[in-house]
Structures are given as C-alpha cells and as structure tokens.
C-alpha cells in the first residue's frame, strides 16, 4: 500500500497531522499503533484542551480527533509497525499483520509513555487518583494530600507545582539523595507544604471502589524494611518517560534518552522526508495541545517537502 504521507501514531500529534495532510489532499494513511488514541485514552477528565468550556473525557477527545481526520479523508489502519527501512525513498514499513506500506514522507508521532512502578494496585487506580501528569491532573486535588514518587527534576517540579493546589505534598524517593538539581532541591526545602521521605518505596496503593479513588499508600523503608501507611488522596508517579522510538534506532538521530532530534523550530529529522511530532520528540512540554501543534507543523512541512520546497 503506497501513500504520499504515512503517519505513525494516533494521539493528538498523529491525528492533527492527519487532519492537515488530508486537507492538503495528500490522502494520508494513519497507522494507529499499539495504543490507539495514545496517552489521553488512559486519562479521565481533560480541562486544559482549548475549545471546551466544560471538562471533557480524554478517550472521547481522541475519538473526536480520529473521526475528524477520517471525515477529511485520512485512511485509518489498525495495525502496528514491526520494522521500517528509511535508507531509501519511498520508505518501507512492515506491519505485524504482514502488510507492507510504502511512503514518500513519514510523520513519526509514536509518542512516549510514562514509566510506572508496575504495581497491580497502581494500574487499578490510574485515572482515579494515580496519575503521571501533575499539569494535567493537579487541579483535581485542591486542598487534598498527595504524594509524588521520584527523585529527579520532574518529580521535584511536579511536587512544587502540586503545592499550588494540594494541602500537603509528600515526595517519596527510594534513595537518600535527590537527583534533581540544586535549584529544585532548594525550592523543595523552602516550601512549607512539601515533606520528603527518603529511602522509601511505594509497595501498594490503597483505596476503594465506591467511588473508585485513592485513600492512601503503603510504604516500605528500603534500609530497615519497616512499613507504614500514608493517607493521601492522590499519587503522582514521576520516574521518567520512555519515547516509543525502538523502531527507528540506528536510522534516525536521537538524543541520549532516545527522543528523536529535530531541526530547530521544525519537525525535520535527520532523514530527509521523515518528520517527528509530539512526545516522541518532546520531553519538556508533553501536552496534548503542544503535540497537536507539532502534528500540524509536521504535515505542513511534509506538504512542502513533497512539493519540492524542502
Ligand atoms: P530522571 O532524571 O531519570 O529521574 C527519574 C527518577 O525516578 C530518579 O530519581 C529515579 O531514582 C526514580 N526512579 C526510576 N525508576 C524508579 C522506580 N521503579 N521506583 C522508584 N523510583 C524510580 O527522570 P526525570 O526526572 O523525568 O527527568 C528526565 C530528564 O529531563 C532529566 O535529564 C532531567 O534533568 C530533565 N528535566 C529537566 C528539567 C529542568 O531542567 N527544569 C525538568 C524536568 C526534567 P534514582 O535516583 O534512584 O535513579
């Protein structure tokens, strides 16, 4: 199956790229991947996507984006790509189904996923008190007690951000020192709402089903092995993200953390005709609206590339 534009990924970046490419009459093919709709399908309420006066549901927003791209002429394919060859154009992509796709241009919008602790109780409460995004969900914890797991800059900044809403924020770190930089460490120390529990790990998320929500966490001291319960209404996991770039290793330039590198103010990657948009190339903002903006840029740049304008 040949297309002028193939888009990999069906989150806000991929769907927006599809809308723009379809409106440019490029008849794009969007290959949805392993998690159709992307990270927004595992959140509940979304209050910060512009255009909606009332809170909306993440999965609903993604259904709408997909429907919009399809109405405009995008071919949606429920498939997952197993290998790509970007050495020559047209690029070749081989799917799990065995289907071969060829493309004159490729927009990589495969996203990233938050790393989780891997506890069964953690996944049970995802979207119901357990989150990996304080910017997205902090607002729901006004006047409440929350905990943040992690010792890096993200954990520090999430904890500080959460003090805008929460009554108390407990930062839980498995070591006796933070990896976060000195400025963040000083801000944490200076903030009266923040407590830090060192040498501690979360071993269980506690909560109920009616209504479903978090009521506390079980902690283990990694030195003494002693355990105790901390009452919290929310748990934020900030132990890093992993971009979905394994497919492109050795073919597209990436940074040391595996994020695709793009030219400044552009979605151009190191391979001419391959563009990257959204969380797969962005470890700073990670918002649906910024991903959507980059999807738009990628489609416009692909259009220009196909027209010979590069
Ligand atoms: P990170 O620096 O890799 O830190 C991840 C933290 O999570 C570490 O403290 C790590 O513990 C902990 N961790 C990892 N797996 C864990 C597990 N299974 N259980 C408990 N804890 C676990 O990741 P990040 O904070 O997301 O930052 C990513 C990159 O972006 C970094 O280079 C960071 O400096 C940068 N960043 C910069 C800024 C800024 O400059 N303002 C803001 C955000 C992010 P250990 O310490 O024990 O390994």
Short mmCIF file of C-alpha atoms and ligand atoms in Angstrom, two decimals:
data_model
loop_
_atom_site.label_atom_id
_atom_site.label_comp_id
_atom_site.label_asym_id
_atom_site.label_seq_id
_atom_site.Cartn_x
_atom_site.Cartn_y
_atom_site.Cartn_z
CA UNK A 1 0.00 0.00 0.00
CA UNK A 2 1.60 3.27 -1.10
CA UNK A 3 0.84 6.75 0.32
CA UNK A 4 2.33 10.17 -0.12
CA UNK A 5 2.18 10.59 3.66
CA UNK A 6 2.18 7.84 6.25
CA UNK A 7 1.59 8.89 9.84
CA UNK A 8 2.63 6.58 12.65
CA UNK A 9 0.65 7.11 15.84
CA UNK A 10 -2.91 8.11 16.66
CA UNK A 11 -2.53 10.54 19.57
CA UNK A 12 -3.06 14.31 19.23
CA UNK A 13 0.13 14.73 17.13
CA UNK A 14 -0.75 11.95 14.65
CA UNK A 15 -4.43 12.92 14.34
CA UNK A 16 -3.65 16.61 13.83
CA UNK A 17 -1.01 15.77 11.21
CA UNK A 18 -3.70 13.64 9.52
CA UNK A 19 -6.23 16.50 9.53
CA UNK A 20 -3.76 18.87 7.89
CA UNK A 21 -2.39 16.33 5.40
CA UNK A 22 -5.92 15.29 4.41
CA UNK A 23 -6.96 18.90 3.87
CA UNK A 24 -3.89 19.32 1.65
CA UNK A 25 -5.33 16.48 -0.49
CA UNK A 26 -2.38 14.23 0.33
CA UNK A 27 -4.63 11.23 1.18
CA UNK A 28 -2.63 10.27 4.26
CA UNK A 29 -2.58 6.81 5.81
CA UNK A 30 -2.51 6.79 9.60
CA UNK A 31 -1.32 3.61 11.28
CA UNK A 32 -2.83 3.67 14.76
CA UNK A 33 -0.31 1.52 16.66
CA UNK A 34 -0.49 -0.46 19.84
CA UNK A 35 -2.45 2.09 21.92
CA UNK A 36 -5.00 3.71 19.56
CA UNK A 37 -5.63 7.28 20.73
CA UNK A 38 -2.43 7.40 22.78
CA UNK A 39 -1.91 8.55 26.35
CA UNK A 40 -5.17 10.54 26.56
CA UNK A 41 -7.09 7.28 26.44
CA UNK A 42 -5.78 6.41 29.91
CA UNK A 43 -6.77 9.72 31.50
CA UNK A 44 -10.26 10.69 32.57
CA UNK A 45 -11.15 14.37 32.64
CA UNK A 46 -9.38 16.91 30.43
CA UNK A 47 -9.84 20.56 31.35
CA UNK A 48 -6.90 22.15 29.55
CA UNK A 49 -7.53 21.32 25.90
CA UNK A 50 -8.68 24.60 24.34
CA UNK A 51 -12.15 24.88 22.88
CA UNK A 52 -14.18 23.10 25.54
CA UNK A 53 -15.77 25.20 28.26
CA UNK A 54 -16.69 22.11 30.30
CA UNK A 55 -14.31 19.29 31.21
CA UNK A 56 -14.25 16.53 28.62
CA UNK A 57 -13.14 12.91 28.75
CA UNK A 58 -9.73 12.02 27.28
CA UNK A 59 -10.97 8.94 25.33
CA UNK A 60 -13.86 10.99 23.89
CA UNK A 61 -11.47 13.72 22.73
CA UNK A 62 -9.40 11.12 20.89
CA UNK A 63 -12.50 9.58 19.25
CA UNK A 64 -13.38 13.06 18.00
CA UNK A 65 -9.88 13.70 16.65
CA UNK A 66 -9.90 10.36 14.84
CA UNK A 67 -13.37 10.97 13.38
CA UNK A 68 -12.34 14.46 12.22
CA UNK A 69 -9.25 13.09 10.45
CA UNK A 70 -11.32 10.32 8.84
CA UNK A 71 -14.11 12.65 7.66
CA UNK A 72 -11.48 14.72 5.91
CA UNK A 73 -10.09 11.72 4.03
CA UNK A 74 -7.48 10.01 6.21
CA UNK A 75 -7.23 6.26 5.84
CA UNK A 76 -7.02 4.83 9.38
CA UNK A 77 -5.37 1.45 9.75
CA UNK A 78 -5.46 -0.58 12.97
CA UNK A 79 -2.03 -2.10 12.70
CA UNK A 80 1.35 -1.93 14.38
CA UNK A 81 4.58 -1.46 12.50
CA UNK A 82 7.28 -4.03 13.26
CA UNK A 83 10.14 -2.68 11.11
CA UNK A 84 10.99 0.30 8.93
CA UNK A 85 13.53 0.94 6.21
CA UNK A 86 14.32 4.64 5.90
CA UNK A 87 17.50 4.21 3.86
CA UNK A 88 15.77 4.99 0.56
CA UNK A 89 12.56 6.56 -0.69
CA UNK A 90 9.87 5.51 -0.81
CA UNK A 91 10.31 4.42 2.79
CA UNK A 92 9.11 0.91 3.60
CA UNK A 93 7.21 -0.11 6.71
CA UNK A 94 6.33 -3.70 7.52
CA UNK A 95 3.42 -4.30 9.87
CA UNK A 96 2.71 -7.06 12.37
CA UNK A 97 -0.10 -8.13 10.04
CA UNK A 98 2.48 -8.76 7.30
CA UNK A 99 1.23 -5.79 5.26
CA UNK A 100 3.92 -3.67 3.56
CA UNK A 101 3.39 0.10 3.45
CA UNK A 102 5.47 2.47 1.35
CA UNK A 103 5.58 6.22 1.84
CA UNK A 104 7.05 9.27 0.15
CA UNK A 105 7.09 11.03 3.52
CA UNK A 106 6.73 9.70 7.05
CA UNK A 107 5.44 11.51 10.11
CA UNK A 108 6.55 9.82 13.32
CA UNK A 109 4.07 10.54 16.10
CA UNK A 110 4.53 7.37 18.14
CA UNK A 111 4.57 9.26 21.44
CA UNK A 112 6.04 8.32 24.76
CA UNK A 113 4.73 6.62 27.80
CA UNK A 114 5.21 7.38 31.45
CA UNK A 115 7.17 4.81 33.38
CA UNK A 116 5.10 3.22 36.12
CA UNK A 117 6.05 1.38 39.28
CA UNK A 118 4.38 -1.77 38.00
CA UNK A 119 2.12 -2.44 40.99
CA UNK A 120 -1.29 -4.04 40.28
CA UNK A 121 -2.92 -1.54 42.69
CA UNK A 122 -1.30 1.31 40.78
CA UNK A 123 -2.95 0.36 37.48
CA UNK A 124 -6.28 -0.19 39.25
CA UNK A 125 -6.36 3.47 40.30
CA UNK A 126 -4.87 5.02 37.14
CA UNK A 127 -7.12 7.97 36.31
CA UNK A 128 -8.78 7.62 39.72
CA UNK A 129 -6.11 9.22 41.91
CA UNK A 130 -2.99 7.77 40.32
CA UNK A 131 -1.50 9.97 37.62
CA UNK A 132 1.76 10.60 35.82
CA UNK A 133 1.00 14.23 34.97
CA UNK A 134 0.59 16.94 37.58
CA UNK A 135 -0.06 19.58 34.91
CA UNK A 136 -3.00 17.50 33.69
CA UNK A 137 -4.48 16.35 36.99
CA UNK A 138 -3.13 18.57 39.79
CA UNK A 139 -6.21 20.78 39.70
CA UNK A 140 -8.39 17.87 40.90
CA UNK A 141 -6.51 17.80 44.22
CA UNK A 142 -7.34 21.23 45.60
CA UNK A 143 -6.98 21.18 49.39
CA UNK A 144 -6.04 17.49 49.42
CA UNK A 145 -2.96 15.46 50.36
CA UNK A 146 -0.89 13.96 47.58
CA UNK A 147 2.36 12.06 47.17
CA UNK A 148 4.87 12.18 44.33
CA UNK A 149 7.28 9.32 43.59
CA UNK A 150 10.73 10.02 42.14
CA UNK A 151 13.91 11.92 42.84
CA UNK A 152 14.62 13.68 39.52
CA UNK A 153 13.81 17.15 38.22
CA UNK A 154 10.40 16.03 37.01
CA UNK A 155 9.42 14.72 40.45
CA UNK A 156 10.69 17.92 42.10
CA UNK A 157 8.83 20.16 39.66
CA UNK A 158 5.65 18.09 39.85
CA UNK A 159 5.79 18.30 43.66
CA UNK A 160 6.32 22.07 43.59
CA UNK A 161 3.55 22.54 41.03
CA UNK A 162 1.17 20.47 43.15
CA UNK A 163 1.68 22.81 46.13
CA UNK A 164 -0.43 25.31 44.15
CA UNK A 165 -3.43 23.09 44.82
CA UNK A 166 -2.74 20.49 47.46
CA UNK A 167 -2.65 20.98 51.22
CA UNK A 168 0.41 18.71 51.65
CA UNK A 169 2.75 17.14 49.14
CA UNK A 170 4.98 14.25 50.17
CA UNK A 171 7.86 13.44 47.86
CA UNK A 172 8.88 9.80 48.12
CA UNK A 173 12.29 8.74 46.91
CA UNK A 174 13.97 5.36 47.06
CA UNK A 175 17.44 6.81 47.86
CA UNK A 176 18.80 9.19 50.49
CA UNK A 177 19.58 11.95 47.97
CA UNK A 178 17.69 13.57 45.13
CA UNK A 179 18.86 13.52 41.53
CA UNK A 180 17.05 16.85 40.96
CA UNK A 181 19.29 19.90 40.50
CA UNK A 182 20.25 22.23 43.37
CA UNK A 183 17.72 24.92 42.44
CA UNK A 184 14.85 22.45 42.62
CA UNK A 185 16.21 20.98 45.85
CA UNK A 186 16.34 24.43 47.42
CA UNK A 187 12.80 25.22 46.27
CA UNK A 188 11.55 21.97 47.78
CA UNK A 189 13.33 22.69 51.08
CA UNK A 190 11.89 26.21 51.18
CA UNK A 191 8.31 25.13 50.55
CA UNK A 192 6.42 24.56 53.80
CA UNK A 193 3.86 22.33 52.08
CA UNK A 194 6.47 19.75 50.99
CA UNK A 195 7.76 16.80 53.03
CA UNK A 196 10.40 14.44 51.65
CA UNK A 197 10.52 10.77 52.60
CA UNK A 198 13.90 9.30 51.66
CA UNK A 199 14.83 5.61 51.42
CA UNK A 200 11.19 4.80 50.81
CA UNK A 201 9.25 2.94 48.17
CA UNK A 202 5.56 2.59 47.49
CA UNK A 203 4.56 -1.06 47.77
CA UNK A 204 0.78 -0.68 47.43
CA UNK A 205 -1.82 1.92 46.53
CA UNK A 206 -4.80 1.78 48.89
CA UNK A 207 -8.32 2.85 48.01
CA UNK A 208 -11.91 1.94 47.49
CA UNK A 209 -14.26 1.24 44.64
CA UNK A 210 -17.34 3.16 45.64
CA UNK A 211 -16.46 5.75 44.47
CA UNK A 212 -13.21 4.49 42.98
CA UNK A 213 -10.36 6.52 44.45
CA UNK A 214 -7.11 6.51 46.35
CA UNK A 215 -7.12 6.81 50.15
CA UNK A 216 -3.51 6.05 50.96
CA UNK A 217 -0.27 4.30 50.11
CA UNK A 218 1.74 1.58 51.81
CA UNK A 219 5.40 2.45 52.10
CA UNK A 220 8.49 0.37 52.79
CA UNK A 221 11.69 1.77 54.20
CA UNK A 222 14.43 0.40 51.95
CA UNK A 223 17.00 0.37 54.81
CA UNK A 224 15.02 -1.00 57.74
CA UNK A 225 12.29 -2.83 55.76
CA UNK A 226 9.71 -1.26 58.11
CA UNK A 227 6.33 -0.46 56.60
CA UNK A 228 3.74 2.20 57.23
CA UNK A 229 0.66 3.75 55.64
CA UNK A 230 0.44 7.36 54.49
CA UNK A 231 -3.03 8.84 53.96
CA UNK A 232 -3.17 10.55 50.56
CA UNK A 233 -5.89 11.29 48.02
CA UNK A 234 -3.59 11.21 45.04
CA UNK A 235 -0.35 9.62 43.89
CA UNK A 236 1.78 11.11 41.12
CA UNK A 237 4.41 8.90 39.53
CA UNK A 238 7.36 10.89 38.16
CA UNK A 239 10.01 8.27 37.48
CA UNK A 240 10.70 9.19 33.86
CA UNK A 241 9.16 8.62 30.43
CA UNK A 242 10.17 6.35 27.58
CA UNK A 243 9.71 7.53 23.99
CA UNK A 244 8.47 4.92 21.53
CA UNK A 245 11.48 5.03 19.23
CA UNK A 246 12.92 1.50 19.30
CA UNK A 247 11.70 1.03 15.72
CA UNK A 248 13.95 3.82 14.45
CA UNK A 249 17.18 3.02 16.30
CA UNK A 250 20.19 3.44 14.03
CA UNK A 251 18.06 5.09 11.32
CA UNK A 252 17.02 8.46 12.78
CA UNK A 253 19.17 10.62 15.02
CA UNK A 254 18.06 10.58 18.65
CA UNK A 255 19.30 12.11 21.89
CA UNK A 256 20.83 10.04 24.69
CA UNK A 257 17.38 9.39 26.19
CA UNK A 258 16.00 8.06 22.88
CA UNK A 259 13.93 11.13 21.87
CA UNK A 260 14.05 11.94 18.14
CA UNK A 261 16.10 15.03 17.35
CA UNK A 262 14.53 17.62 15.07
CA UNK A 263 15.89 20.77 13.46
CA UNK A 264 15.25 23.98 15.45
CA UNK A 265 11.70 25.36 15.01
CA UNK A 266 10.87 22.42 12.76
CA UNK A 267 9.82 18.77 12.74
CA UNK A 268 12.50 17.74 10.21
CA UNK A 269 14.51 14.76 11.47
CA UNK A 270 17.98 13.65 10.35
CA UNK A 271 16.33 11.75 7.47
CA UNK A 272 15.00 13.91 4.62
CA UNK A 273 11.27 13.28 4.26
CA UNK A 274 10.83 11.98 7.83
CA UNK A 275 9.22 14.33 10.35
CA UNK A 276 8.65 13.86 14.07
CA UNK A 277 5.91 15.42 16.18
CA UNK A 278 4.64 15.22 19.74
CA UNK A 279 6.04 13.40 22.76
CA UNK A 280 8.35 11.24 20.63
CA UNK A 281 10.50 14.36 20.21
CA UNK A 282 9.44 16.45 23.21
CA UNK A 283 10.46 15.68 26.77
CA UNK A 284 9.75 19.17 28.04
CA UNK A 285 6.09 20.08 27.46
CA UNK A 286 4.34 16.74 26.86
CA UNK A 287 0.88 18.29 26.46
CA UNK A 288 -1.90 17.23 24.09
CA UNK A 289 -2.10 20.76 22.73
CA UNK A 290 1.65 21.07 22.10
CA UNK A 291 1.65 17.63 20.43
CA UNK A 292 -1.27 18.70 18.23
CA UNK A 293 0.61 21.87 17.26
CA UNK A 294 3.64 19.85 16.26
CA UNK A 295 1.44 17.46 14.24
CA UNK A 296 0.21 20.46 12.28
CA UNK A 297 3.79 21.60 11.68
CA UNK A 298 4.84 18.13 10.50
CA UNK A 299 2.01 17.92 7.96
CA UNK A 300 2.78 21.39 6.60
CA UNK A 301 6.46 20.50 6.32
CA UNK A 302 5.67 17.17 4.63
CA UNK A 303 3.46 19.01 2.14
CA UNK A 304 6.25 21.48 1.42
CA UNK A 305 8.75 18.63 1.06
CA UNK A 306 6.51 16.81 -1.43
CA UNK A 307 6.11 19.99 -3.42
CA UNK A 308 9.90 20.08 -3.71
CA UNK A 309 10.29 23.04 -1.41
CA UNK A 310 12.02 21.15 1.46
P1 LIG B 1 15.19 11.07 35.80
O1 LIG B 1 16.09 12.24 35.98
O2 LIG B 1 15.68 9.86 35.10
O3 LIG B 1 14.73 10.66 37.27
C1 LIG B 1 13.89 9.59 37.49
C2 LIG B 1 13.77 9.41 38.99
O4 LIG B 1 12.86 8.34 39.21
C3 LIG B 1 15.09 9.05 39.67
O5 LIG B 1 15.21 9.74 40.88
C4 LIG B 1 14.96 7.55 39.88
O6 LIG B 1 15.57 7.08 41.05
C5 LIG B 1 13.47 7.39 40.05
N1 LIG B 1 13.02 6.07 39.65
C6 LIG B 1 13.21 5.46 38.46
N2 LIG B 1 12.61 4.26 38.44
C7 LIG B 1 12.01 4.12 39.66
C8 LIG B 1 11.23 3.10 40.25
N3 LIG B 1 10.92 1.98 39.59
N4 LIG B 1 10.79 3.29 41.51
C9 LIG B 1 11.09 4.42 42.20
N5 LIG B 1 11.82 5.43 41.69
C10 LIG B 1 12.28 5.28 40.42
O7 LIG B 1 13.81 11.46 35.06
P2 LIG B 1 13.04 12.86 35.02
O8 LIG B 1 13.01 13.48 36.36
O9 LIG B 1 11.74 12.56 34.34
O10 LIG B 1 13.92 13.73 34.06
C11 LIG B 1 14.25 13.32 32.73
C12 LIG B 1 15.29 14.28 32.15
O11 LIG B 1 14.68 15.55 31.92
C13 LIG B 1 16.44 14.53 33.12
O12 LIG B 1 17.61 14.72 32.36
C14 LIG B 1 16.04 15.79 33.82
O13 LIG B 1 17.13 16.54 34.37
C15 LIG B 1 15.36 16.54 32.68
N6 LIG B 1 14.42 17.52 33.24
C16 LIG B 1 14.90 18.77 33.45
C17 LIG B 1 14.08 19.73 33.98
C18 LIG B 1 14.65 21.09 34.23
O14 LIG B 1 15.84 21.28 33.97
N7 LIG B 1 13.89 22.04 34.72
C19 LIG B 1 12.76 19.44 34.33
C20 LIG B 1 12.29 18.14 34.12
C21 LIG B 1 13.15 17.18 33.57
P3 LIG B 1 17.16 7.04 41.24
O15 LIG B 1 17.56 8.47 41.54
O16 LIG B 1 17.32 6.13 42.40
O17 LIG B 1 17.72 6.52 39.97
#
